[in-house]
PDB file of C-alpha atoms and ligand atoms in Angstrom:
ATOM      1  CA  MET S 196      96.331  98.839  92.385  1.00 28.00           C
ATOM      2  CA  ASN S 197      95.821  98.949  96.315  1.00 31.00           C
ATOM      3  CA  ILE S 198      98.446  99.369  98.189  1.00 29.00           C
ATOM      4  CA  LYS S 199      98.639  97.459 101.799  1.00 27.00           C
ATOM      5  CA  THR S 200     101.563  96.664 104.449  1.00 33.00           C
ATOM      6  CA  PHE S 201     103.749  93.917 103.419  1.00 44.00           C
ATOM      7  CA  ALA S 202     101.384  92.314 101.368  1.00 40.00           C
ATOM      8  CA  LEU S 203      97.991  91.968 100.217  1.00 38.00           C
ATOM      9  CA  ALA S 204      95.064  90.953 100.007  1.00 38.00           C
ATOM     10  CA  GLY S 205      92.215  93.391  98.736  1.00 36.00           C
ATOM     11  CA  PHE S 206      90.089  92.939  95.756  1.00 34.00           C
ATOM     12  CA  ALA S 207      89.092  95.046  92.913  1.00 31.00           C
ATOM     13  CA  VAL S 208      86.856  95.210  90.686  1.00 27.00           C
ATOM     14  CA  ALA S 209      88.923  94.555  87.928  1.00 29.00           C
ATOM     15  CA  GLY S 210      90.698  91.942  90.069  1.00 31.00           C
ATOM     16  CA  PHE S 211      92.523  90.982  92.877  1.00 38.00           C
ATOM     17  CA  VAL S 212      94.650  93.324  94.691  1.00 34.00           C
ATOM     18  CA  ALA S 213      96.832  92.929  97.294  1.00 38.00           C
ATOM     19  CA  ALA S 214     100.037  95.106  97.322  1.00 38.00           C
ATOM     20  CA  ASP S 215     102.814  96.890  99.077  1.00 46.00           C
ATOM     21  CA  ALA S 216     103.967  99.724 100.860  1.00 40.00           C
ATOM     22  CA  ALA S 217     105.774 102.162 103.322  1.00 35.00           C
ATOM     23  CA  MET S 218     104.233 102.499 105.899  1.00 37.00           C
ATOM     24  CA  ALA S 219     105.220 104.124 109.309  1.00 44.00           C
ATOM     25  CA  GLN S 220     102.377 101.979 111.727  1.00 60.00           C
ATOM     26  CA  ALA S 221     103.162  99.058 112.526  1.00 82.00           C
ATOM     27  CA  CYS S 222     103.412  96.277 110.157  1.00 93.00           C
ATOM     28  CA  SER S 223     100.092  94.023 109.426  1.00 92.00           C
ATOM     29  CA  ILE S 224      98.416  91.484 107.980  1.00 94.00           C
ATOM     30  CA  ALA S 225      95.115  92.462 108.106  1.00 92.00           C
ATOM     31  CA  ALA S 226      94.576  92.717 104.546  1.00 91.00           C
ATOM     32  CA  TRP S 227      95.281  88.976 104.392  1.00 95.00           C
ATOM     33  CA  ASN S 228      91.026  87.774 104.720  1.00 95.00           C
ATOM     34  CA  GLY S 229      91.493  84.094 105.862  1.00 96.00           C
ATOM     35  CA  GLY S 230      93.896  85.476 108.434  1.00 96.00           C
ATOM     36  CA  PRO S 231      97.040  83.392 109.490  1.00 97.00           C
ATOM     37  CA  THR S 232      97.950  80.223 110.197  1.00 98.00           C
ATOM     38  CA  GLY S 233     100.646  79.636 113.114  1.00 98.00           C
ATOM     39  CA  THR S 234     102.283  82.507 113.992  1.00 96.00           C
ATOM     40  CA  PRO S 235     104.080  84.188 110.449  1.00 97.00           C
ATOM     41  CA  ALA S 236     105.534  87.687 111.647  1.00 96.00           C
ATOM     42  CA  ALA S 237     105.077  90.487 110.054  1.00 96.00           C
ATOM     43  CA  GLY S 238     107.786  93.433 110.936  1.00 95.00           C
ATOM     44  CA  ARG S 239     110.498  95.847 109.366  1.00 94.00           C
ATOM     45  CA  PRO S 240     114.442  95.602 108.731  1.00 93.00           C
ATOM     46  CA  ALA S 241     114.430  96.854 113.067  1.00 92.00           C
ATOM     47  CA  ASP S 242     113.099  93.945 113.942  1.00 93.00           C
ATOM     48  CA  GLY S 243     115.141  91.095 112.696  1.00 93.00           C
ATOM     49  CA  VAL S 244     112.495  90.691 109.231  1.00 96.00           C
ATOM     50  CA  ALA S 245     113.900  91.318 105.637  1.00 96.00           C
ATOM     51  CA  ARG S 246     111.720  92.862 103.340  1.00 97.00           C
ATOM     52  CA  TYR S 247     112.291  93.800  99.435  1.00 98.00           C
ATOM     53  CA  SER S 248     109.942  96.763  99.172  1.00 97.00           C
ATOM     54  CA  GLY S 249     108.835  99.473 101.687  1.00 95.00           C
ATOM     55  CA  GLN S 250     109.640  98.985 105.819  1.00 93.00           C
ATOM     56  CA  CYS S 251     107.760  95.447 105.931  1.00 95.00           C
ATOM     57  CA  GLY S 252     108.095  91.939 104.982  1.00 96.00           C
ATOM     58  CA  LEU S 253     106.404  88.073 106.189  1.00 97.00           C
ATOM     59  CA  ARG S 254     108.803  86.330 107.828  1.00 98.00           C
ATOM     60  CA  ALA S 255     108.102  81.796 108.231  1.00 98.00           C
ATOM     61  CA  THR S 256     110.284  79.875 110.509  1.00 98.00           C
ATOM     62  CA  ALA S 257     108.450  76.881 111.087  1.00 98.00           C
ATOM     63  CA  THR S 258     106.269  74.718 108.741  1.00 98.00           C
ATOM     64  CA  ALA S 259     102.480  76.028 108.694  1.00 98.00           C
ATOM     65  CA  GLN S 260     102.923  79.520 109.065  1.00 98.00           C
ATOM     66  CA  TYR S 261     101.340  81.507 106.347  1.00 98.00           C
ATOM     67  CA  VAL S 262      98.470  84.158 105.320  1.00 97.00           C
ATOM     68  CA  THR S 263      95.657  83.606 103.345  1.00 97.00           C
ATOM     69  CA  ASP S 264      93.193  85.769 100.904  1.00 96.00           C
ATOM     70  CA  THR S 265      90.011  83.971 100.748  1.00 96.00           C
ATOM     71  CA  THR S 266      89.003  86.571  97.828  1.00 95.00           C
ATOM     72  CA  PRO S 267      89.624  84.642  95.117  1.00 96.00           C
ATOM     73  CA  ALA S 268      85.997  83.153  93.854  1.00 96.00           C
ATOM     74  CA  ALA S 269      85.834  80.421  91.320  1.00 97.00           C
ATOM     75  CA  GLU S 270      88.035  81.831  89.328  1.00 97.00           C
ATOM     76  CA  PRO S 271      89.082  80.366  85.794  1.00 98.00           C
ATOM     77  CA  THR S 272      91.743  82.506  85.430  1.00 97.00           C
ATOM     78  CA  PHE S 273      94.440  83.502  87.751  1.00 97.00           C
ATOM     79  CA  ARG S 274      97.236  86.135  88.079  1.00 97.00           C
ATOM     80  CA  ALA S 275      99.603  85.930  91.667  1.00 97.00           C
ATOM     81  CA  ARG S 276     102.844  87.323  91.722  1.00 97.00           C
ATOM     82  CA  PHE S 277     104.889  87.591  94.831  1.00 97.00           C
ATOM     83  CA  TYR S 278     108.114  88.143  96.442  1.00 98.00           C
ATOM     84  CA  VAL S 279     110.194  85.055  98.312  1.00 98.00           C
ATOM     85  CA  TYR S 280     113.509  85.463 100.341  1.00 98.00           C
ATOM     86  CA  THR S 281     115.018  81.384 100.197  1.00 98.00           C
ATOM     87  CA  GLY S 282     116.234  81.960 103.526  1.00 98.00           C
ATOM     88  CA  LEU S 283     116.515  77.617 103.731  1.00 98.00           C
ATOM     89  CA  ALA S 284     119.672  75.815 104.968  1.00 98.00           C
ATOM     90  CA  THR S 285     118.400  72.002 103.565  1.00 98.00           C
ATOM     91  CA  GLY S 286     114.789  70.342 102.895  1.00 98.00           C
ATOM     92  CA  SER S 287     112.106  71.557 100.846  1.00 98.00           C
ATOM     93  CA  ALA S 288     108.942  73.781 101.438  1.00 98.00           C
ATOM     94  CA  VAL S 289     105.871  74.846  99.959  1.00 99.00           C
ATOM     95  CA  VAL S 290     105.350  78.960  99.693  1.00 98.00           C
ATOM     96  CA  TYR S 291     101.910  79.134  98.234  1.00 98.00           C
ATOM     97  CA  GLU S 292      99.237  77.237  97.426  1.00 98.00           C
ATOM     98  CA  ALA S 293      96.226  78.783  95.110  1.00 98.00           C
ATOM     99  CA  LEU S 294      92.779  76.410  96.349  1.00 98.00           C
ATOM    100  CA  ASN S 295      89.409  75.765  94.793  1.00 98.00           C
ATOM    101  CA  ALA S 296      86.559  75.743  97.521  1.00 98.00           C
ATOM    102  CA  SER S 297      87.352  72.067  99.043  1.00 98.00           C
ATOM    103  CA  ASN S 298      91.031  73.454  99.885  1.00 97.00           C
ATOM    104  CA  ALA S 299      93.021  71.053  97.402  1.00 98.00           C
ATOM    105  CA  ALA S 300      95.669  72.597  95.575  1.00 98.00           C
ATOM    106  CA  MET S 301      95.441  74.402  92.178  1.00 98.00           C
ATOM    107  CA  ILE S 302      98.883  75.743  91.879  1.00 98.00           C
ATOM    108  CA  ARG S 303     101.459  74.922  94.666  1.00 98.00           C
ATOM    109  CA  VAL S 304     104.786  76.390  93.979  1.00 99.00           C
ATOM    110  CA  THR S 305     107.786  74.863  96.460  1.00 99.00           C
ATOM    111  CA  TYR S 306     111.366  75.562  97.025  1.00 99.00           C
ATOM    112  CA  ASP S 307     113.762  73.134  97.185  1.00 98.00           C
ATOM    113  CA  ARG S 308     116.549  74.305  98.887  1.00 98.00           C
ATOM    114  CA  GLY S 309     118.872  71.081  97.691  1.00 97.00           C
ATOM    115  CA  ALA S 310     118.237  70.815  94.350  1.00 98.00           C
ATOM    116  CA  GLY S 311     118.181  74.661  93.844  1.00 98.00           C
ATOM    117  CA  GLN S 312     115.035  75.292  92.493  1.00 98.00           C
ATOM    118  CA  PHE S 313     111.661  76.330  92.205  1.00 99.00           C
ATOM    119  CA  VAL S 314     108.760  73.724  91.429  1.00 99.00           C
ATOM    120  CA  PHE S 315     105.710  74.608  90.046  1.00 99.00           C
ATOM    121  CA  ALA S 316     102.318  72.536  89.740  1.00 99.00           C
ATOM    122  CA  THR S 317      99.003  72.428  88.847  1.00 98.00           C
ATOM    123  CA  THR S 318      96.380  69.765  89.472  1.00 98.00           C
ATOM    124  CA  GLY S 319      97.977  67.397  86.479  1.00 98.00           C
ATOM    125  CA  SER S 320     101.946  68.002  86.042  1.00 98.00           C
ATOM    126  CA  ASN S 321     104.748  70.039  87.602  1.00 98.00           C
ATOM    127  CA  GLY S 322     107.343  72.036  85.983  1.00 98.00           C
ATOM    128  CA  ASN S 323     109.969  73.530  87.462  1.00 98.00           C
ATOM    129  CA  VAL S 324     112.417  76.421  87.476  1.00 98.00           C
ATOM    130  CA  GLY S 325     116.611  76.168  88.252  1.00 98.00           C
ATOM    131  CA  SER S 326     119.625  77.687  89.533  1.00 98.00           C
ATOM    132  CA  ILE S 327     117.943  78.894  92.586  1.00 98.00           C
ATOM    133  CA  THR S 328     120.285  80.499  95.175  1.00 98.00           C
ATOM    134  CA  ALA S 329     119.445  80.494  98.726  1.00 98.00           C
ATOM    135  CA  ASP S 330     119.436  83.070 100.575  1.00 98.00           C
ATOM    136  CA  ARG S 331     118.660  85.650  97.978  1.00 98.00           C
ATOM    137  CA  TRP S 332     114.492  87.612  96.892  1.00 98.00           C
ATOM    138  CA  TYR S 333     113.277  86.405  94.135  1.00 98.00           C
ATOM    139  CA  SER S 334     110.519  87.574  92.298  1.00 98.00           C
ATOM    140  CA  ILE S 335     107.326  84.316  91.109  1.00 98.00           C
ATOM    141  CA  GLU S 336     104.757  85.705  88.597  1.00 98.00           C
ATOM    142  CA  LEU S 337     101.546  82.890  87.961  1.00 98.00           C
ATOM    143  CA  ASN S 338      99.787  83.188  84.881  1.00 98.00           C
ATOM    144  CA  TRP S 339      97.100  80.387  85.601  1.00 98.00           C
ATOM    145  CA  SER S 340      94.109  79.669  83.124  1.00 98.00           C
ATOM    146  CA  ARG S 341      91.431  77.173  82.764  1.00 98.00           C
ATOM    147  CA  SER S 342      90.554  77.472  79.252  1.00 98.00           C
ATOM    148  CA  ALA S 343      94.373  77.512  77.969  1.00 98.00           C
ATOM    149  CA  GLY S 344      95.288  74.811  80.491  1.00 98.00           C
ATOM    150  CA  ASN S 345      98.344  75.924  81.714  1.00 98.00           C
ATOM    151  CA  LEU S 346      99.985  77.926  84.121  1.00 98.00           C
ATOM    152  CA  VAL S 347     103.347  80.068  83.330  1.00 98.00           C
ATOM    153  CA  ALA S 348     105.351  80.536  86.164  1.00 98.00           C
ATOM    154  CA  THR S 349     107.891  84.276  85.470  1.00 98.00           C
ATOM    155  CA  VAL S 350     111.108  83.681  87.924  1.00 98.00           C
ATOM    156  CA  ARG S 351     113.305  86.614  88.474  1.00 98.00           C
ATOM    157  CA  GLY S 352     115.808  87.479  91.420  1.00 98.00           C
ATOM    158  CA  ALA S 353     119.415  86.688  92.809  1.00 98.00           C
ATOM    159  CA  GLY S 354     119.759  90.945  90.783  1.00 96.00           C
ATOM    160  CA  ALA S 355     119.746  88.831  87.423  1.00 96.00           C
ATOM    161  CA  THR S 356     118.478  90.891  84.879  1.00 94.00           C
ATOM    162  CA  THR S 357     116.235  88.192  82.572  1.00 96.00           C
ATOM    163  CA  ASP S 358     113.340  86.171  83.615  1.00 97.00           C
ATOM    164  CA  SER S 359     113.062  82.417  83.802  1.00 98.00           C
ATOM    165  CA  THR S 360     110.184  80.724  83.181  1.00 98.00           C
ATOM    166  CA  ALA S 361     107.963  77.712  83.481  1.00 98.00           C
ATOM    167  CA  THR S 362     104.896  76.470  81.497  1.00 98.00           C
ATOM    168  CA  VAL S 363     103.127  73.444  83.376  1.00 98.00           C
ATOM    169  CA  THR S 364     100.162  71.909  81.754  1.00 98.00           C
ATOM    170  CA  GLY S 365      97.915  69.948  83.208  1.00 98.00           C
ATOM    171  CA  VAL S 366      95.108  72.451  84.733  1.00 98.00           C
ATOM    172  CA  GLY S 367      91.975  70.762  84.802  1.00 98.00           C
ATOM    173  CA  GLY S 368      88.460  71.280  82.994  1.00 98.00           C
ATOM    174  CA  THR S 369      86.941  71.689  86.353  1.00 98.00           C
ATOM    175  CA  ASP S 370      89.541  73.488  88.394  1.00 98.00           C
ATOM    176  CA  GLN S 371      89.004  76.708  90.283  1.00 98.00           C
ATOM    177  CA  ILE S 372      90.448  79.390  92.198  1.00 98.00           C
ATOM    178  CA  ASP S 373      88.858  79.870  95.735  1.00 97.00           C
ATOM    179  CA  ALA S 374      91.967  81.116  97.826  1.00 97.00           C
ATOM    180  CA  ALA S 375      95.739  81.414  98.245  1.00 98.00           C
ATOM    181  CA  ARG S 376      98.105  80.840 101.144  1.00 98.00           C
ATOM    182  CA  LEU S 377     101.495  82.764 101.143  1.00 98.00           C
ATOM    183  CA  GLY S 378     104.110  81.594 103.850  1.00 98.00           C
ATOM    184  CA  TRP S 379     105.735  78.582 104.277  1.00 98.00           C
ATOM    185  CA  VAL S 380     102.327  76.298 103.869  1.00 98.00           C
ATOM    186  CA  SER S 381     104.261  72.958 104.847  1.00 98.00           C
ATOM    187  CA  GLY S 382     107.507  70.974 104.118  1.00 98.00           C
ATOM    188  CA  THR S 383     110.328  69.922 106.141  1.00 98.00           C
ATOM    189  CA  ALA S 384     113.208  72.304 105.901  1.00 98.00           C
ATOM    190  CA  THR S 385     115.919  74.138 108.061  1.00 98.00           C
ATOM    191  CA  THR S 386     116.648  77.807 107.955  1.00 98.00           C
ATOM    192  CA  ASN S 387     119.187  80.028 107.643  1.00 98.00           C
ATOM    193  CA  THR S 388     118.787  83.296 109.650  1.00 96.00           C
ATOM    194  CA  ARG S 389     116.882  85.288 107.905  1.00 97.00           C
ATOM    195  CA  ALA S 390     114.729  82.260 107.258  1.00 98.00           C
ATOM    196  CA  LEU S 391     112.235  82.204 104.451  1.00 98.00           C
ATOM    197  CA  VAL S 392     110.474  85.709 103.766  1.00 98.00           C
ATOM    198  CA  PHE S 393     107.831  87.521 102.117  1.00 98.00           C
ATOM    199  CA  ASP S 394     106.532  90.661 100.042  1.00 97.00           C
ATOM    200  CA  ALA S 395     104.273  92.865  97.849  1.00 96.00           C
ATOM    201  CA  TYR S 396     101.976  90.073  97.244  1.00 96.00           C
ATOM    202  CA  ASP S 397      99.526  90.440  94.522  1.00 96.00           C
ATOM    203  CA  SER S 398      96.382  89.100  92.510  1.00 96.00           C
ATOM    204  CA  ARG S 399      94.617  88.967  89.824  1.00 96.00           C
ATOM    205  CA  ARG S 400      91.884  87.996  86.881  1.00 94.00           C
ATOM    206  CA  ALA S 401      93.396  88.871  84.139  1.00 89.00           C
ATOM    207  CA  SER S 402      96.200  91.839  83.089  1.00 93.00           C
ATOM    208  CA  ALA S 403      99.970  91.031  83.803  1.00 95.00           C
ATOM    209  CA  ILE S 404     101.355  92.268  87.400  1.00 96.00           C
ATOM    210  CA  GLY S 405     105.285  92.080  86.542  1.00 96.00           C
ATOM    211  CA  ARG S 406     108.122  92.759  89.068  1.00 97.00           C
ATOM    212  CA  LEU S 407     108.892  96.187  91.580  1.00 97.00           C
ATOM    213  CA  CYS S 408     111.703  98.897  90.426  1.00 97.00           C
ATOM    214  CA  ARG S 409     115.160  96.509  91.495  1.00 97.00           C
ATOM    215  CA  GLY S 410     117.447  99.669  92.937  1.00 97.00           C
ATOM    216  CA  ASP S 411     114.135 101.991  92.715  1.00 97.00           C
ATOM    217  CA  ALA S 412     114.976 103.007  96.585  1.00 98.00           C
ATOM    218  CA  ASN S 413     112.778 105.867  96.464  1.00 97.00           C
ATOM    219  CA  ASN S 414     110.001 104.275  94.525  1.00 96.00           C
ATOM    220  CA  ASP S 415     109.392 107.290  92.076  1.00 95.00           C
ATOM    221  CA  GLY S 416     109.685 105.573  89.247  1.00 94.00           C
ATOM    222  CA  THR S 417     112.949 106.366  87.672  1.00 94.00           C
ATOM    223  CA  ARG S 418     116.597 104.947  89.889  1.00 95.00           C
ATOM    224  CA  ASN S 419     118.959 108.270  89.850  1.00 95.00           C
ATOM    225  CA  SER S 420     120.928 110.014  92.543  1.00 95.00           C
ATOM    226  CA  GLY S 421     117.886 110.350  94.615  1.00 96.00           C
ATOM    227  CA  ASP S 422     118.402 106.975  95.155  1.00 97.00           C
ATOM    228  CA  GLN S 423     121.683 106.733  95.500  1.00 97.00           C
ATOM    229  CA  ILE S 424     121.162 109.142  99.006  1.00 97.00           C
ATOM    230  CA  VAL S 425     118.380 107.127  99.894  1.00 98.00           C
ATOM    231  CA  VAL S 426     120.022 103.786  99.885  1.00 98.00           C
ATOM    232  CA  ARG S 427     122.379 105.647 101.110  1.00 98.00           C
ATOM    233  CA  ASN S 428     120.261 107.341 104.009  1.00 97.00           C
ATOM    234  CA  GLU S 429     119.324 103.331 105.329  1.00 97.00           C
ATOM    235  CA  VAL S 430     123.200 101.694 105.239  1.00 97.00           C
ATOM    236  CA  PHE S 431     123.975 104.630 107.469  1.00 96.00           C
ATOM    237  CA  GLY S 432     121.359 103.380 109.868  1.00 91.00           C
ATOM    238  CA  THR S 433     119.277 107.410 108.966  1.00 89.00           C
ATOM    239  CA  THR S 434     115.759 105.868 107.835  1.00 94.00           C
ATOM    240  CA  VAL S 435     114.520 103.172 106.496  1.00 95.00           C
ATOM    241  CA  ALA S 436     113.821 103.141 102.389  1.00 97.00           C
ATOM    242  CA  SER S 437     110.503 102.995 100.812  1.00 96.00           C
ATOM    243  CA  GLY S 438     110.686 101.473  97.828  1.00 97.00           C
ATOM    244  CA  GLN S 439     113.260  98.351  96.864  1.00 98.00           C
ATOM    245  CA  PRO S 440     116.587  99.300  98.140  1.00 98.00           C
ATOM    246  CA  ASP S 441     117.960  95.998  98.463  1.00 98.00           C
ATOM    247  CA  ALA S 442     119.404  96.666  94.008  1.00 98.00           C
ATOM    248  CA  ASN S 443     120.752  92.680  94.169  1.00 98.00           C
ATOM    249  CA  GLU S 444     118.281  91.518  96.394  1.00 98.00           C
ATOM    250  CA  ASP S 445     120.487  89.392  98.659  1.00 98.00           C
ATOM    251  CA  GLY S 446     118.480  90.519 101.819  1.00 97.00           C
ATOM    252  CA  ASN S 447     121.340  92.794 102.872  1.00 97.00           C
ATOM    253  CA  ILE S 448     120.626  97.051 102.529  1.00 97.00           C
ATOM    254  CA  ASN S 449     124.753  97.721 102.480  1.00 97.00           C
ATOM    255  CA  SER S 450     127.341  99.200  99.699  1.00 97.00           C
ATOM    256  CA  GLY S 451     127.100  96.355  97.092  1.00 98.00           C
ATOM    257  CA  ASP S 452     123.422  97.692  96.732  1.00 98.00           C
ATOM    258  CA  GLN S 453     125.059 101.531  96.307  1.00 97.00           C
ATOM    259  CA  ILE S 454     127.222  99.845  93.705  1.00 97.00           C
ATOM    260  CA  THR S 455     124.202  98.550  91.969  1.00 97.00           C
ATOM    261  CA  VAL S 456     121.915 101.264  91.938  1.00 97.00           C
ATOM    262  CA  ARG S 457     125.069 103.305  90.974  1.00 95.00           C
ATOM    263  CA  ASN S 458     125.560 100.910  87.555  1.00 95.00           C
ATOM    264  CA  LEU S 459     121.671 101.296  87.182  1.00 93.00           C
ATOM    265  CA  VAL S 460     122.331 104.823  86.581  1.00 92.00           C
ATOM    266  CA  PHE S 461     125.618 105.374  85.104  1.00 89.00           C
ATOM    267  CA  ASN S 462     124.637 102.647  82.737  1.00 88.00           C
ATOM    268  CA  ALA S 463     121.577 104.653  81.358  1.00 83.00           C
ATOM    269  CA  GLN S 464     119.224 102.247  82.943  1.00 84.00           C
ATOM    270  CA  ASN S 465     117.068 104.829  85.167  1.00 87.00           C
ATOM    271  CA  ALA S 466     114.088 104.116  83.248  1.00 90.00           C
ATOM    272  CA  CYS S 467     112.432 101.290  85.365  1.00 91.00           C
ATOM    273  CA  THR S 468     110.548 100.317  82.106  1.00 86.00           C
ATOM    274  CA  SER S 469     114.529  99.716  80.980  1.00 82.00           C
ATOM    275  CA  GLY S 470     113.475  95.929  81.961  1.00 83.00           C
ATOM    276  CA  VAL S 471     116.278  95.054  84.807  1.00 90.00           C
TER     277      VAL S 471
HETATM  278 CA1   CA W 711     107.309  95.169 102.003  1.00 63.52          CA
HETATM  279 CA1   CA W 712     113.697 106.330  92.318  1.00 63.52          CA
HETATM  280 CA1   CA W 713     121.113  94.323  98.761  1.00 63.52          CA
END
């Protein structure tokens, strides 16, 4: 898997790629080969842009601010994973779309602030995952298949330790994916301070992607005292963590994350494979 700033959109033989990484350079959306629409802002915490992983996130403060990946090509199967910060005060926003060659939406993901849910739509149906809290980070993984005829969406965030899923039927027999959009694609909403923020996009043809390791602040694949130090350093303004320091997934890096990481370590959940 390629690793790039904020999010990605590279292409590999085995599938699509995108990723995220700690980069000391300026945050960039250059990996998005379809470019930006509007003016989404790639930035770091010092720029006032929250991030889930690494140095950079992508913030959208108004509708029609998003980036596009045109790497997919007539795909009959498709997987994508991204993180979204639910920084809306009112309304709803389409935060992700996968499109066919005619720019018709094959997958549409909407965050509905009022209903507190993510809505997942195929060309023929829709479903949702509820109990979504505003101003929190959530991971969303999409597993779309023309042959299976459905979209399976897996959601987890706000510090939760289990997934919520929705299986949506209605994928059409001629549906295909040729592009993807991530950001505030459309919809009417008002934002809270941080607005909508996106991070850590990855897409592939077949294999499951999974979540990044929550609280692995130094990104070494395990959770231990080294992460406690790295979180502390970011809290004190010394250095920005290279991994996932926002262990309680609330957009702040503070003592709450120090406590959460400590609890993970002391509860013997050091291994990122522990599933929490
Ligand atoms: Ca990032
Ligand atoms: Ca670690
Ligand atoms: Ca936090």
